[in-house]
Short mmCIF file of C-alpha atoms in Angstrom, two decimals:
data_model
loop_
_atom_site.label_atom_id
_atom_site.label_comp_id
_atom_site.label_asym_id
_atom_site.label_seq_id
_atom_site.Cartn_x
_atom_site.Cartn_y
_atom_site.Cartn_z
CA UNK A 1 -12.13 -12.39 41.82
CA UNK A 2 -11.07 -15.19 39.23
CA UNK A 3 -7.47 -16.04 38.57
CA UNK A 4 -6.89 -15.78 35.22
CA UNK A 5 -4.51 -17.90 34.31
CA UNK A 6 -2.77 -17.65 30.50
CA UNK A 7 -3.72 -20.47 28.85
CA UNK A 8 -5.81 -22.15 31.51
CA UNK A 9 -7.88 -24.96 30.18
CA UNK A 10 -10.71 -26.14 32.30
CA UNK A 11 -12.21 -29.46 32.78
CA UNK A 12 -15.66 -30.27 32.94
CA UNK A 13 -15.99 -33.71 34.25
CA UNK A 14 -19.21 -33.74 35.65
CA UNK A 15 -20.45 -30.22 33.72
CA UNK A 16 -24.38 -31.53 33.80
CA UNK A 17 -26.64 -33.88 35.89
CA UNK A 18 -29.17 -35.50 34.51
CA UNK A 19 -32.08 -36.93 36.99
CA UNK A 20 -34.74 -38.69 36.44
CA UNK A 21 -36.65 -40.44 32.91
CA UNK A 22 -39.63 -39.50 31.61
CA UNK A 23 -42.20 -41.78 33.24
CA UNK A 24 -44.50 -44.67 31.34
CA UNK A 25 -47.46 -43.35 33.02
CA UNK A 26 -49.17 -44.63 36.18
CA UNK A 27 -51.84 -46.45 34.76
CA UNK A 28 -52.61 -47.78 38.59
CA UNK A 29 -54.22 -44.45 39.20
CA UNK A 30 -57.19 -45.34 39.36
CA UNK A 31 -58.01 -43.13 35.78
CA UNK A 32 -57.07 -40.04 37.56
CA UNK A 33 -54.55 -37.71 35.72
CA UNK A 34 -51.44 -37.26 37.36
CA UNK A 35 -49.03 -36.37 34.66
CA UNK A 36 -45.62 -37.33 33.21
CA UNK A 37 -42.71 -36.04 34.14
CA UNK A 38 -39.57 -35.24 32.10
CA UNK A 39 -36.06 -35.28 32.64
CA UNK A 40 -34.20 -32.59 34.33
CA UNK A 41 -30.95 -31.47 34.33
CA UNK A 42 -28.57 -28.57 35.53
CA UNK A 43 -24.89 -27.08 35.32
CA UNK A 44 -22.50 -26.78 37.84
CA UNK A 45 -21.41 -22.89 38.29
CA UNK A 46 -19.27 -21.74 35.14
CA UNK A 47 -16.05 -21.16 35.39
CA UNK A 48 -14.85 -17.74 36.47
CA UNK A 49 -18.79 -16.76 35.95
CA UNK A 50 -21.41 -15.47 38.43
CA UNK A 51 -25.22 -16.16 38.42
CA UNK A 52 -27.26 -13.17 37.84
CA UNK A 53 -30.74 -13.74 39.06
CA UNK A 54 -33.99 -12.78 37.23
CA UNK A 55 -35.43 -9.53 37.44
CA UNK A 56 -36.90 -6.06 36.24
CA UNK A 57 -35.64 -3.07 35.90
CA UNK A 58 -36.50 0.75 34.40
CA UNK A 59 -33.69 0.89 31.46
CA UNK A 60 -31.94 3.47 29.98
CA UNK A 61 -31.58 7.27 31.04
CA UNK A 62 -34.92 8.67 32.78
CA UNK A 63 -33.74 12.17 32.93
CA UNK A 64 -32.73 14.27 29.94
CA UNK A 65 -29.61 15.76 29.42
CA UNK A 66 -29.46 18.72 26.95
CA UNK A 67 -25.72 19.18 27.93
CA UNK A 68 -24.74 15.84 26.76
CA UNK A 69 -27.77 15.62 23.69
CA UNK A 70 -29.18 12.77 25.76
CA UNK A 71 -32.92 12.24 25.60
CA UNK A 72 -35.05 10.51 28.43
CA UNK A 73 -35.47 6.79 26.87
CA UNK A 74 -36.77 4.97 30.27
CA UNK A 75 -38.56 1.20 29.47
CA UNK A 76 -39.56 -0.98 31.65
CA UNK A 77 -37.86 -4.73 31.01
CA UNK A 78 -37.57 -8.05 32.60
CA UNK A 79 -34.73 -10.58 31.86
CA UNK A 80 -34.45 -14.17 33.11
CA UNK A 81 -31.54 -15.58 34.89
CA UNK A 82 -27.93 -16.18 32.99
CA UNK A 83 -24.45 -16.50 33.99
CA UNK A 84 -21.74 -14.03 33.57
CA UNK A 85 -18.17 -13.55 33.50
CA UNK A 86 -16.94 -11.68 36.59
CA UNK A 87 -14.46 -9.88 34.36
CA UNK A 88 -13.54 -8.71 31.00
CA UNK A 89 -12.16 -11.34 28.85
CA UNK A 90 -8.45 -11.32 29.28
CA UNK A 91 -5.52 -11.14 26.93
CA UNK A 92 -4.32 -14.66 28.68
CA UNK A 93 -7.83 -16.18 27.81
CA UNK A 94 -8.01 -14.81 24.75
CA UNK A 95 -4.39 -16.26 23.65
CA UNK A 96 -6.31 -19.53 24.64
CA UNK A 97 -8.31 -19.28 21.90
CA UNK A 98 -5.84 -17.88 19.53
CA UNK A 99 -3.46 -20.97 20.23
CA UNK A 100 -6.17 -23.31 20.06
CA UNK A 101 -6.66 -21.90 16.30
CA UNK A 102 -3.05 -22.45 15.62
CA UNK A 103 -2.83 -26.14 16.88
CA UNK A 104 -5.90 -26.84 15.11
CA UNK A 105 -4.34 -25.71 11.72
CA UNK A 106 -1.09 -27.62 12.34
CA UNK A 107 -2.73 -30.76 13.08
CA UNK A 108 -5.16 -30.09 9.90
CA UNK A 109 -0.94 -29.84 8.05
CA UNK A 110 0.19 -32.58 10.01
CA UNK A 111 -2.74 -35.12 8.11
CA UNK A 112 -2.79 -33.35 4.97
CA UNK A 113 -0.46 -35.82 2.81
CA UNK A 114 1.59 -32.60 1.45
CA UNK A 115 3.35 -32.57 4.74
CA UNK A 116 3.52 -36.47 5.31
CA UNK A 117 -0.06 -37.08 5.45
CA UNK A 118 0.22 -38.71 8.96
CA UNK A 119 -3.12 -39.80 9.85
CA UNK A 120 -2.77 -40.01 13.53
CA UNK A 121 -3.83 -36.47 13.32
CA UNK A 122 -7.33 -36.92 12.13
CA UNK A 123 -9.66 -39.29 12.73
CA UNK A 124 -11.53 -40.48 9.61
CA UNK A 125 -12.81 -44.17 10.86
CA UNK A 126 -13.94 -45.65 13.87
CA UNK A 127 -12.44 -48.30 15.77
CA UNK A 128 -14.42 -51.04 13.85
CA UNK A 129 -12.89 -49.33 10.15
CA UNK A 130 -16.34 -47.19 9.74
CA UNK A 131 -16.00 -44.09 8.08
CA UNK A 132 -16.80 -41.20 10.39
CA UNK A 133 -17.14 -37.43 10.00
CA UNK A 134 -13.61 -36.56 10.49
CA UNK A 135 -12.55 -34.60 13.25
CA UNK A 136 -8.96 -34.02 14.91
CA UNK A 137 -7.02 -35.81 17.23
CA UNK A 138 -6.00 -33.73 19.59
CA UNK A 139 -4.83 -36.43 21.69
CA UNK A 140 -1.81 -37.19 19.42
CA UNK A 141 0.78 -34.07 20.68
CA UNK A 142 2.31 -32.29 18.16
CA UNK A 143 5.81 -32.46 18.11
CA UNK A 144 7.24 -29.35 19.07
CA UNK A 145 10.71 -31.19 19.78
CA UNK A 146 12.76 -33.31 17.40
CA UNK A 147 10.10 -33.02 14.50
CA UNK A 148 11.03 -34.78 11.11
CA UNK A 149 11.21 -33.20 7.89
CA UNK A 150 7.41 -32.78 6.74
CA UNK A 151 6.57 -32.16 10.35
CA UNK A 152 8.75 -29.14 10.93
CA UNK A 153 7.41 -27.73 7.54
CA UNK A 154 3.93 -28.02 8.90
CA UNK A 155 4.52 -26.75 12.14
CA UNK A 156 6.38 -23.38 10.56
CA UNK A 157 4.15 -22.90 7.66
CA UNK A 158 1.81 -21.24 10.41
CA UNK A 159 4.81 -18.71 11.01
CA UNK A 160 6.74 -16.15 9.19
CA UNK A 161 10.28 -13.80 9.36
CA UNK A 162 9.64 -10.64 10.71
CA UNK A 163 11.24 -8.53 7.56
CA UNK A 164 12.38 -5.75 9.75
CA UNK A 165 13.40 -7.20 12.98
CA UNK A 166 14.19 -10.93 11.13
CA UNK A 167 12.26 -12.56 13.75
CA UNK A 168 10.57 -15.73 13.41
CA UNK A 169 6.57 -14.98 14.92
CA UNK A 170 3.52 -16.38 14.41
CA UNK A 171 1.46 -15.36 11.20
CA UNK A 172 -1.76 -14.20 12.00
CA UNK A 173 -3.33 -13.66 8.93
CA UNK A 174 -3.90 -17.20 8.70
CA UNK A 175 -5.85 -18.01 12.15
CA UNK A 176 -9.15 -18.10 10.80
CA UNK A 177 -11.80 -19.81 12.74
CA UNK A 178 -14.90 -21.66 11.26
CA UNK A 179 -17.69 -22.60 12.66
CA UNK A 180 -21.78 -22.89 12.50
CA UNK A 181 -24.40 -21.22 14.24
CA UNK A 182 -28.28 -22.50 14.21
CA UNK A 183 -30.37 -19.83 13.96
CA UNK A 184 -33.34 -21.26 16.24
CA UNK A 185 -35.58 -17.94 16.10
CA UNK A 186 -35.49 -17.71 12.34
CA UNK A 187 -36.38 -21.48 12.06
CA UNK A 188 -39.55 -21.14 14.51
CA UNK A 189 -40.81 -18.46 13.18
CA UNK A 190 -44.09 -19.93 11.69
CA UNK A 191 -43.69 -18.01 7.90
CA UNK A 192 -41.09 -20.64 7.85
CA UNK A 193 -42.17 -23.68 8.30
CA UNK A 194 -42.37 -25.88 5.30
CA UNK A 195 -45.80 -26.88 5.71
CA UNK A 196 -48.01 -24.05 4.06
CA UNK A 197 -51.25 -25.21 6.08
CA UNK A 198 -48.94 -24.16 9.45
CA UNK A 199 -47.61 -20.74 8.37
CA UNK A 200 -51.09 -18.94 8.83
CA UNK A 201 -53.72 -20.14 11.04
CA UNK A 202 -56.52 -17.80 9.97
CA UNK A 203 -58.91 -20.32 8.40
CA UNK A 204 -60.74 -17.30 6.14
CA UNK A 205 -57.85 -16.82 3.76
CA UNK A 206 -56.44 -19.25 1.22
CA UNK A 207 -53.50 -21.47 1.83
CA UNK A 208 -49.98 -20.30 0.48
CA UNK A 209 -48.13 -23.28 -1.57
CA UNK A 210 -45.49 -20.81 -1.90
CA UNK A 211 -42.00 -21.85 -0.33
CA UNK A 212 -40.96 -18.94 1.94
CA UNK A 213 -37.45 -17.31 1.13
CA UNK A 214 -34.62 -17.30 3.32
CA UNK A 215 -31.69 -15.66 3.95
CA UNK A 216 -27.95 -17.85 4.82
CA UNK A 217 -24.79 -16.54 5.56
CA UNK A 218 -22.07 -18.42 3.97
CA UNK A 219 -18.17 -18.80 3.84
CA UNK A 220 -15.08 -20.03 1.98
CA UNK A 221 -11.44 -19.77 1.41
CA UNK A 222 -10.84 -19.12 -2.59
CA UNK A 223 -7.90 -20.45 -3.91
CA UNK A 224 -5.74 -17.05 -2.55
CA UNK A 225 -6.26 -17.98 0.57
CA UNK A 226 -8.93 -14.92 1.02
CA UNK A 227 -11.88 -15.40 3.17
CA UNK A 228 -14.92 -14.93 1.04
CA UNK A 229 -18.57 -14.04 2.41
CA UNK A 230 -21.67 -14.51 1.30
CA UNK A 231 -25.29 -14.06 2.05
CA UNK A 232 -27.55 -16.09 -0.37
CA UNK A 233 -31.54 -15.84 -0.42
CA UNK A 234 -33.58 -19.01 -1.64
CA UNK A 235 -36.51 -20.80 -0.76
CA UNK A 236 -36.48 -22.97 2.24
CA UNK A 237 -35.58 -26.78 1.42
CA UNK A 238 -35.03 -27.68 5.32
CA UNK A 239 -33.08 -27.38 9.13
CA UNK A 240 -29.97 -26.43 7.15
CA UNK A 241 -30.86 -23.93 5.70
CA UNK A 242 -31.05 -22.09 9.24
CA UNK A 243 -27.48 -23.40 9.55
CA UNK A 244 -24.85 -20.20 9.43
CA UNK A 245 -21.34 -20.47 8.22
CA UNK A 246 -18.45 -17.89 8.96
CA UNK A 247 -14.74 -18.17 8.85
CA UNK A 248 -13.29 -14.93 10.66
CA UNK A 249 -9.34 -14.05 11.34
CA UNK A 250 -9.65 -14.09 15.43
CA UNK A 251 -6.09 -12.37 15.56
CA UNK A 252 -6.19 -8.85 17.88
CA UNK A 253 -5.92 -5.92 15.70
CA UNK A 254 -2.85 -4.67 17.57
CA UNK A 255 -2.52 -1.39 15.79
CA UNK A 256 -5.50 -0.01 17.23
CA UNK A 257 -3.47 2.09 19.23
CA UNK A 258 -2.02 3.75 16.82
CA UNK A 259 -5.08 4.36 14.61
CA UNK A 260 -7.09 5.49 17.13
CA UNK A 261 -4.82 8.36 18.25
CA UNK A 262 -3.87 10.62 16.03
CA UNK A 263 -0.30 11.99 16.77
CA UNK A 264 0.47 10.37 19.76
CA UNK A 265 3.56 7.81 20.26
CA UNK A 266 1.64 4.56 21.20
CA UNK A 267 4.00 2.59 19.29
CA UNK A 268 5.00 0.31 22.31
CA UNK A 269 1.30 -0.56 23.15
CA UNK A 270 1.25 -2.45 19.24
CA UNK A 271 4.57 -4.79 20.20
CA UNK A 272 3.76 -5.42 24.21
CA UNK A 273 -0.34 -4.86 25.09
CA UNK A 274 -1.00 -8.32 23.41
CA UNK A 275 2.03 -10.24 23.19
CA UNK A 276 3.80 -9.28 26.45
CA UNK A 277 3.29 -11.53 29.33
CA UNK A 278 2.95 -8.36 31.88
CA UNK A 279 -0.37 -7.66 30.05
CA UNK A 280 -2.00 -10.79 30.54
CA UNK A 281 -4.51 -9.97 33.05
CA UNK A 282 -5.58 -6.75 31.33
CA UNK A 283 -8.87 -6.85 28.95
CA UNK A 284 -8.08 -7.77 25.30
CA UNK A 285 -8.59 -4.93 23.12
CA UNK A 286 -8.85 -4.55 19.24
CA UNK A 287 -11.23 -7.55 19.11
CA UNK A 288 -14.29 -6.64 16.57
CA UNK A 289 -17.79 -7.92 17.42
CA UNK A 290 -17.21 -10.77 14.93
CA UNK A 291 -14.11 -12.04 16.49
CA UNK A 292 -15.85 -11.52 20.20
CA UNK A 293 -18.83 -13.82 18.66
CA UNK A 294 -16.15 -16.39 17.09
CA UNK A 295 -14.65 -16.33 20.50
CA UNK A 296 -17.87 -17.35 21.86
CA UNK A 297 -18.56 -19.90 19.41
CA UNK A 298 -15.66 -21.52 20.22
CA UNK A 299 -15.98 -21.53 23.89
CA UNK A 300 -19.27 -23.47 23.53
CA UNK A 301 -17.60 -25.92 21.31
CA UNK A 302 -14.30 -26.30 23.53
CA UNK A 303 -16.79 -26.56 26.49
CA UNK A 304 -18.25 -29.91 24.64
CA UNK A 305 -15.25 -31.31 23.98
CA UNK A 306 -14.16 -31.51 27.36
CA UNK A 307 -17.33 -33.14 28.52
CA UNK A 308 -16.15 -36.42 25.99
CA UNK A 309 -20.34 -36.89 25.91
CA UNK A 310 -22.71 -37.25 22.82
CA UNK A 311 -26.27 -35.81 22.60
CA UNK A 312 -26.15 -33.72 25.74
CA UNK A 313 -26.87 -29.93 25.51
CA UNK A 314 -24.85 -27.19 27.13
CA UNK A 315 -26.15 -23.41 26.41
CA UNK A 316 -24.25 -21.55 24.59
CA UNK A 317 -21.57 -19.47 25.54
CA UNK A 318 -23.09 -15.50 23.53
CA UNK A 319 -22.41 -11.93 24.70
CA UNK A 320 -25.27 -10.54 26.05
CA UNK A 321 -27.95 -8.98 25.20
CA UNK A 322 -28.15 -5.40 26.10
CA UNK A 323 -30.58 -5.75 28.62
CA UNK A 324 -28.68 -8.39 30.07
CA UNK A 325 -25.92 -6.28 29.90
CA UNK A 326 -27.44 -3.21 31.85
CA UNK A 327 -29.82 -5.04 34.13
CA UNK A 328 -26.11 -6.71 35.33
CA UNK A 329 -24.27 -3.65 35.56
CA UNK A 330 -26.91 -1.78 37.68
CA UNK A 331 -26.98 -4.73 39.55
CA UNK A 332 -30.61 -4.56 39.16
CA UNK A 333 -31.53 -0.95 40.60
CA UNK A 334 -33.21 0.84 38.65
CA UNK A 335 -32.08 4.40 40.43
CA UNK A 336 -28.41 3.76 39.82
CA UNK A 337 -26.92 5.15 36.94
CA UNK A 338 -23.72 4.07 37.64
CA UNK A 339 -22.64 -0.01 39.02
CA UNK A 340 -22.85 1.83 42.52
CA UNK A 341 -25.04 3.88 44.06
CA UNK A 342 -24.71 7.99 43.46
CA UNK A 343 -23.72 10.19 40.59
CA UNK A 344 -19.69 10.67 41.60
CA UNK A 345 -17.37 8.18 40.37
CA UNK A 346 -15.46 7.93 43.18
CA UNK A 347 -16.26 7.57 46.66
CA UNK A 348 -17.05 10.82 49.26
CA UNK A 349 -14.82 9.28 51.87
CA UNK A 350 -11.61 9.26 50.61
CA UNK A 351 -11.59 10.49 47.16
CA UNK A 352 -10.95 6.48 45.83
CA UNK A 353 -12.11 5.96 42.34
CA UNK A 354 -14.92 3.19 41.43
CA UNK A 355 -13.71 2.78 37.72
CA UNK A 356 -10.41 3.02 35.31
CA UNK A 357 -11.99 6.56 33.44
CA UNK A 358 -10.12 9.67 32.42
CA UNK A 359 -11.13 11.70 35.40
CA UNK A 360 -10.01 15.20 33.71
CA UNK A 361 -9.49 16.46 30.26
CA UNK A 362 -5.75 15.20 29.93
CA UNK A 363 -5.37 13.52 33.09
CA UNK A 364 -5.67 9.80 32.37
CA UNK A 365 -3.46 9.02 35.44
CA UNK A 366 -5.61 10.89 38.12
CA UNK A 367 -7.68 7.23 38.49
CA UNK A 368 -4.25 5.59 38.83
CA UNK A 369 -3.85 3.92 34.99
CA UNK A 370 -2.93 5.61 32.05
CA UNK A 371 -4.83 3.07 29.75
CA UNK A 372 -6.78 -0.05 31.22
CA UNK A 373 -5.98 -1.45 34.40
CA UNK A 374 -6.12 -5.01 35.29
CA UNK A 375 -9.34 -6.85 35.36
CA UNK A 376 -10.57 -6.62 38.83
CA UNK A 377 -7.96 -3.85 40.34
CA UNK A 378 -11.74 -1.88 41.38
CA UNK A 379 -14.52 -3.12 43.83
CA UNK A 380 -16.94 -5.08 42.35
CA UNK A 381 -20.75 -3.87 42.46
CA UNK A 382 -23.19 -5.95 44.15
CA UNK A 383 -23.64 -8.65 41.50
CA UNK A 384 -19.90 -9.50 42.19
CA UNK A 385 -19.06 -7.86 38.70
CA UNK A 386 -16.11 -6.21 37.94
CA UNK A 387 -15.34 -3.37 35.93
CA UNK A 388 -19.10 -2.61 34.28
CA UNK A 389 -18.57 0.72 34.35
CA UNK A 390 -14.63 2.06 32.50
CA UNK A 391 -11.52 -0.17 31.84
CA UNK A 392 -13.10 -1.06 28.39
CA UNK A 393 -16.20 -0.98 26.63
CA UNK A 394 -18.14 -3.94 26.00
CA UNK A 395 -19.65 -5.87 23.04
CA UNK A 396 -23.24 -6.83 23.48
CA UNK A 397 -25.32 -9.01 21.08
CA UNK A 398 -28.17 -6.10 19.92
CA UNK A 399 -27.95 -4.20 16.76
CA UNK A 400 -28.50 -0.87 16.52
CA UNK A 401 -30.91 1.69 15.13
CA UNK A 402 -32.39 4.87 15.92
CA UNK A 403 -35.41 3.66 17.47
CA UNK A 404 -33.90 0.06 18.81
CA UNK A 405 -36.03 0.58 22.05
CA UNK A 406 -38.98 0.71 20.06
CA UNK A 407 -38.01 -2.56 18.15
CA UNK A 408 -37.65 -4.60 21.32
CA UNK A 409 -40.12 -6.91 23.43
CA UNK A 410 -40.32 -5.77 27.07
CA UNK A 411 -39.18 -9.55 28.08
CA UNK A 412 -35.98 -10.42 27.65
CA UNK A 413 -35.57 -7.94 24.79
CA UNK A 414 -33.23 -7.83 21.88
CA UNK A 415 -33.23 -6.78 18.84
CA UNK A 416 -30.78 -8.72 16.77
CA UNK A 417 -30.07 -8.09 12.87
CA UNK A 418 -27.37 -10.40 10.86
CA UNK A 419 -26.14 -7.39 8.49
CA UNK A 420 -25.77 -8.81 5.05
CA UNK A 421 -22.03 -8.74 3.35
CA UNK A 422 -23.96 -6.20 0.85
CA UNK A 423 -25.93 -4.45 3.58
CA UNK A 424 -24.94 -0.53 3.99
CA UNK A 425 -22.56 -0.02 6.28
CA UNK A 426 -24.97 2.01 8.94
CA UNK A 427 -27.14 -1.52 9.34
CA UNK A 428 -23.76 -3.11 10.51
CA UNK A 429 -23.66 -1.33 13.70
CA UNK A 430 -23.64 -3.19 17.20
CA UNK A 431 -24.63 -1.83 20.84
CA UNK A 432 -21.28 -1.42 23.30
CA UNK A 433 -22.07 -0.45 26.93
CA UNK A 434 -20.03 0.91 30.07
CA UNK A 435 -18.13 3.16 28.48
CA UNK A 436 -13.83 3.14 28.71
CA UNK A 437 -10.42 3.92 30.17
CA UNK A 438 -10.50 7.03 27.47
CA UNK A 439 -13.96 7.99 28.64
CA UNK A 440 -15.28 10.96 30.60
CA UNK A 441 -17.68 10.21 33.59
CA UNK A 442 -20.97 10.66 31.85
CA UNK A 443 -19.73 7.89 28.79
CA UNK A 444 -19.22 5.03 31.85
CA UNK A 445 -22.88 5.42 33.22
CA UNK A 446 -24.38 2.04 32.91
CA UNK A 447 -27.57 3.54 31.88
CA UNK A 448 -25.88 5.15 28.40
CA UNK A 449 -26.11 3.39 24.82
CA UNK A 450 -23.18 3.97 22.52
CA UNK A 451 -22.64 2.07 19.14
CA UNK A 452 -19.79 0.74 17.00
CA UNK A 453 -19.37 -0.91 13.67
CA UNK A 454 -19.48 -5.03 14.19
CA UNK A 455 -16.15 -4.78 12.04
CA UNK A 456 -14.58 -2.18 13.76
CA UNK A 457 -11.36 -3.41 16.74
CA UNK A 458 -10.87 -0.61 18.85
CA UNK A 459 -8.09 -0.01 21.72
CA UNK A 460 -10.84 0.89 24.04
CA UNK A 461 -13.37 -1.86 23.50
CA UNK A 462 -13.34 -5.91 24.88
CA UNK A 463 -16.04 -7.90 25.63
CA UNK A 464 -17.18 -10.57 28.28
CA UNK A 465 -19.24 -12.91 27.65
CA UNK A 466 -22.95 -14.87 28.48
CA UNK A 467 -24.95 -18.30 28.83
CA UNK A 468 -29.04 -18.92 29.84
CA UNK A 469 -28.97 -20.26 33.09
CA UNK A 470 -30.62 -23.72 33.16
CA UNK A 471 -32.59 -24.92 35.82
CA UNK A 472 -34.50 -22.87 38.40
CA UNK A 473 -33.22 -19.38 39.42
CA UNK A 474 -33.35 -17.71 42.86
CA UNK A 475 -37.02 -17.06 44.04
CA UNK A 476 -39.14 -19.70 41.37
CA UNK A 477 -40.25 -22.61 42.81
CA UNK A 478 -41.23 -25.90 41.25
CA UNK A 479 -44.84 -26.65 41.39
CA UNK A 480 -45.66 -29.52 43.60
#
């Protein structure tokens, strides 16, 4: 199992090898065709991730269950080969991110000339006095110790006084994180291309000079400081306008425990699950799907960074697809219904438990945990995955519907739907798999599809997250 360390930051100094150019030709070959070949490259094994292989499996419940209102939905699907992370995303990793948010904002105060406008902060020219996109420094440290005046009002306009307690902690309504997402499946699909003679390729019908219409999600900060959201429809001028923006608070919703019980005294689990140091190996909690996605987003871009390289690719940190998701947790057998073989949750040995579940109606403990456990504290199944099944339920990437298994493609399928900020409220639910610490038995099978709002932060649901491998998987073999 991965250590998970708060705050760890990991360098990727040699995170992809590139081998080989595209050849001129061999023009020597006596007019035979040989080819070209192109450049290959690869990724060294994620951090804290493990390489699930491509494969097939039968999806989803093949036996109905009139006890439980579960119908037979068995599909046949086939997903190619990705990374995953061998746990839940922690509260320690998460606080990564969250303090990354904060530093970023203080260095953004730190150049802004209302607090001394010290341009160290953010780079604006190159070394030659070219203007440059600007982008922050985050070489220059900020100065925690022995700031001066406009300094130490930067560095505690990002916190506030408790007015109960008169503690000084951070503010979390303002960590909002922005960032960009290309939509590349939108922008292939050939109704959008711009020219009209390579939308439709049937010959017999007449050419469409009409610009398609597309939708883009946008975002600001008004002058209130309120995040504002927008989706806007017009016709296609270009790339950008497959370009996404969103600006989302990435602070836990820490009262989730309390709103999600009714009558009960969780009151402790709001001040410590988060903030307390004894929790950092547990799975973060009250994280919506848009925060988990942020999260992501960020990962990808922190992942860059690190690299210090220009123009080179890495895929994209994502949560998974549902698919993904099961076809990992069943460790690709289609006969399990659980990550391990059988129908018990716990082992016919010695009565040990294979999840963090509530075993009986009112008997949380009877697994050992009265909420989650930490990440890892149960076997992992044969993927080297931990907790797929309990501890928390999990985020994946797919929207949801009624008939979402007829929607998706047999290969690699997902069915994916950006709700609109306008949209009804049922069109802005997500898939979450493996079921919880609060859950029966049946709710952790791997094989069971349960839903939540993508705004929604629940006590009882995390995340983990994704990337594509690259390169060639287990069993595929380059052609000779």
């Amino acid at each position: 199992m991965k250590k998970n360390i708060a705050l760890h930051i990991v360098s990727a100094a040699a995170a992809l090898t590139v081998a080989g150019c595209a050849a001129s030709g061999r023009h020597s070959a006596g007019g035979e065709l040989t080819g070209i070949g192109a450049s290959t490259w690869s990724e060294p094994t994620p951090y804290g991730m493990v390489l699930i292989d491509r494969g097939s499996i039968i999806a989803g419940p093949q036996e109905a269950d009139s006890i439980w209102g579960t119908r037979a939905d068995a599909r046949g699907v086939s997903v190619d080969a990705f990374w995953m992370d061998e746990t839940e995303v922690t509260n320690a990793e998460y606080k990564q991110f969250i303090y990354w948010v904060r530093d970023s904002i203080i260095r953004e105060r730190l150049a802004d000339p209302a607090y001394g406008g010290n341009e160290e902060f953010k780079i604006e020219e190159d070394r030659d006095g070219n203007p440059v996109t600007p982008y922050l420094n985050w070489n220059k440290p900020i100065p925690w110790r022995n700031p001066d005046e406009d300094e130490e009002r930067a560095i505690k306009s990002l916190y506030r006084t408790n007015p109960i307690t008169g503690a000084t902690e951070l503010d979390p309504t303002q960590l909002n994180y922005r960032y960009e997402v290309y939509n590349h499946t939108e922008a292939a699909k050939r109704k959008n291309r711009l020219d009209p003679r390579r939308r439709q390729y049937n010959t017999d019908l007449p050419v469409d000079e009409t610009l398609p219409v597309v939708s883009k999600d946008t975002a600001w900060i008004d002058d209130n400081g309120e995040i504002i959201r927008q989706t806007i429809s017009r016709a296609l001028t270009g790339d950008y306008d497959f370009v996404n923006t969103y600006i989302v608070n990435v602070y836990p919703d820490t009262t989730a425990w309390i709103n999600d019980f009714d009558n009960a005294y969780n009151e402790p689990y709001v001040r410590m699950y988060f903030s307390h140091g004894g929790y950092n190996d547990y799975p973060v909690v009250g994280v919506s799907w848009e925060q988990a996605n942020a999260f992501a987003a960020w990962r990808t871009s922190f992942l860059r960074r690190s690299l210090g390289k220009e123009g080179i690719y890495v895929e994209p940190y994502r949560l998974p697809t549902e698919a993904e998701w099961e076809y990992a947790a069943r460790a690709g057998i289609t006969g399990n219904k659980y990550p391990w073989q059988g129908d018990l949750p716990l082992t016919e040995d010695n009565g040990c438990f294979y999840a963090n579940f509530k075993p009986q109606e009112g008997n949380y403990v009877q697994d050992g945990h009265v909420i989650t456990s930490r990440v890892g504290t149960y076997s992992p199944n044969d993927f080297g995955l931990y907790d797929m099944a309990g501890n928390v339920s999990e985020w994946t990437s797919t929207a949801y519907t009624e008939s979402v298994s007829k929607e998706m493609s047999d290969l690699n399928p997902e069915y994916r739907y950006d709700a609109a900020q306008n949209d009804p409220y049922r069109m802005k639910r997500k898939i979450v798999r493996g079921g919880s610490w609060k859950d029966v038995a049946h709710n952790v099978r791997s094989d069971i599809r349960m839903w939540e709002y993508q705004n929604e932060q629940r006590s009882y649901i995390g995340f983990r997250c994704v990337r594509t491998h690259i390169g060639f998987a287990k069993g595929q073999k380059k052609k000779k």
